[in-house]
């Protein structure tokens, strides 16, 4: 959805614990697979158990078949990280508990109605995620597409490789991928703190008082700024006051 924003890792953790009820595992699994694989909501809802669980374990690479990929031209494979594999394990356990089996052709994210033969709708997915975002106390424009953007932004922040992100998202053009990526807000916030005046060396404090306009204090300040050690003060009893000035560094 145009204009939606991504979530950072802390926000993802917050949202992940905001699902509850009989379909908690299903809803949390949808969220975690979304932020871990970058799948479109339509691609995620089309998944079946056999797509993510094979030979008694969660797959390490998820294939979005071209039949469900936007445009329908090529399939796309995405590695699944620990978060995604853990979500799959929870989903499989939930299917076993609720439906007593793990049929390969059952929708991974089934509707509440019936015996799980039909996948949940996009409207339901939107409502489920919206409620979790609100419960986590998040603000900004968040929707189902935020999952895909979160994957893209976090992958780019980690790799700085826009072409890798393009490949994982299945974009035809890198210019489309660029529209997904914004600045790293956390890094910008840290940088702005670093350039604030408060973060600079507190010279007046180190000199033992506030700055004045007298020539001596101006000289002392200038020497301190240039890196000289002024820990040994001027000798007032000397005929000609002297000071031991040592260049630091």
XYZ file of C-alpha atoms in Angstrom, residues 120-248:
129
model
C -8.019 -16.128 5.245
C -9.063 -13.077 3.265
C -6.994 -9.976 2.676
C -9.549 -7.991 4.635
C -9.112 -10.253 7.633
C -5.336 -10.024 7.351
C -5.567 -6.238 7.276
C -7.779 -6.142 10.370
C -5.622 -8.605 12.298
C -2.441 -6.652 11.630
C -4.049 -3.278 12.253
C -5.235 -4.446 15.673
C -1.736 -5.691 16.527
C -0.127 -2.398 15.443
C -2.539 -0.483 17.648
C -2.029 -2.845 20.584
C 1.722 -2.307 20.266
C 1.158 1.452 20.530
C 2.683 2.192 17.117
C 1.790 5.220 15.025
C 2.258 6.274 11.432
C 0.797 4.746 8.289
C 0.948 0.984 8.908
C -0.815 -1.709 6.922
C -0.229 -5.146 5.410
C 2.374 -3.704 3.025
C 4.435 -2.568 6.009
C 5.574 -6.184 6.385
C 7.123 -6.202 2.916
C 8.682 -2.774 3.427
C 10.104 -3.837 6.783
C 11.860 -6.766 5.126
C 13.213 -4.541 2.362
C 14.459 -1.777 4.649
C 16.127 -4.114 7.141
C 17.835 -6.101 4.377
C 19.107 -2.924 2.741
C 20.314 -1.465 6.059
C 22.274 -4.686 6.645
C 23.732 -5.171 3.152
C 23.625 -1.736 1.434
C 22.948 -3.803 -1.705
C 19.886 -2.473 -3.464
C 20.167 -5.088 -6.204
C 19.943 -7.898 -3.637
C 16.810 -6.265 -2.238
C 15.410 -5.941 -5.750
C 15.990 -9.657 -6.335
C 14.352 -10.701 -3.065
C 11.312 -8.492 -3.669
C 10.947 -9.623 -7.275
C 10.940 -6.122 -8.711
C 11.521 -5.711 -12.426
C 13.250 -2.371 -11.954
C 15.615 -1.138 -9.262
C 13.792 2.197 -9.398
C 10.760 0.448 -7.913
C 12.943 -0.896 -5.118
C 14.285 2.586 -4.430
C 10.760 3.767 -3.684
C 10.555 1.133 -0.939
C 13.634 2.342 0.870
C 13.869 5.357 3.110
C 16.566 6.647 5.399
C 17.495 4.654 8.466
C 15.620 6.720 11.045
C 17.541 5.321 13.996
C 20.864 6.227 12.371
C 19.629 9.714 11.537
C 18.449 10.234 15.109
C 21.826 9.137 16.479
C 23.684 11.378 14.023
C 21.592 14.389 14.973
C 22.372 13.798 18.637
C 26.068 13.631 17.810
C 26.072 16.988 16.041
C 24.154 18.779 18.782
C 25.981 21.495 20.721
C 25.399 19.631 23.972
C 27.517 16.737 22.743
C 30.626 18.874 22.178
C 33.498 19.081 24.669
C 32.447 21.224 27.631
C 35.474 23.529 27.623
C 34.113 26.073 30.155
C 33.471 23.276 32.631
C 36.947 21.837 32.182
C 38.509 25.242 32.751
C 36.646 25.623 36.011
C 34.306 28.486 35.183
C 32.368 30.371 32.576
C 34.107 32.092 29.697
C 35.139 35.726 30.161
C 36.529 38.345 27.833
C 39.891 38.922 29.644
C 42.954 38.303 27.513
C 44.435 35.657 29.843
C 41.310 33.547 29.817
C 40.993 33.919 26.079
C 44.567 32.653 25.712
C 43.919 29.714 28.051
C 40.822 28.768 26.089
C 42.692 28.966 22.815
C 45.502 26.751 24.147
C 43.014 24.236 25.521
C 41.235 24.063 22.188
C 44.579 23.413 20.508
C 45.217 20.428 22.769
C 47.712 21.750 25.302
C 47.830 20.412 28.862
C 47.101 23.307 31.240
C 46.958 21.219 34.395
C 49.959 23.135 35.891
C 48.777 26.728 36.509
C 50.707 29.998 36.213
C 53.086 30.717 39.147
C 51.948 33.935 40.795
C 55.180 34.283 42.867
C 57.493 34.267 39.858
C 59.051 37.522 38.635
C 57.685 36.686 35.253
C 54.762 34.296 35.467
C 55.408 31.077 33.595
C 53.493 27.958 32.871
C 54.515 24.515 31.759
C 52.626 23.976 28.556
C 52.701 20.459 27.142
C 51.160 19.601 23.792
C 48.875 16.621 24.119
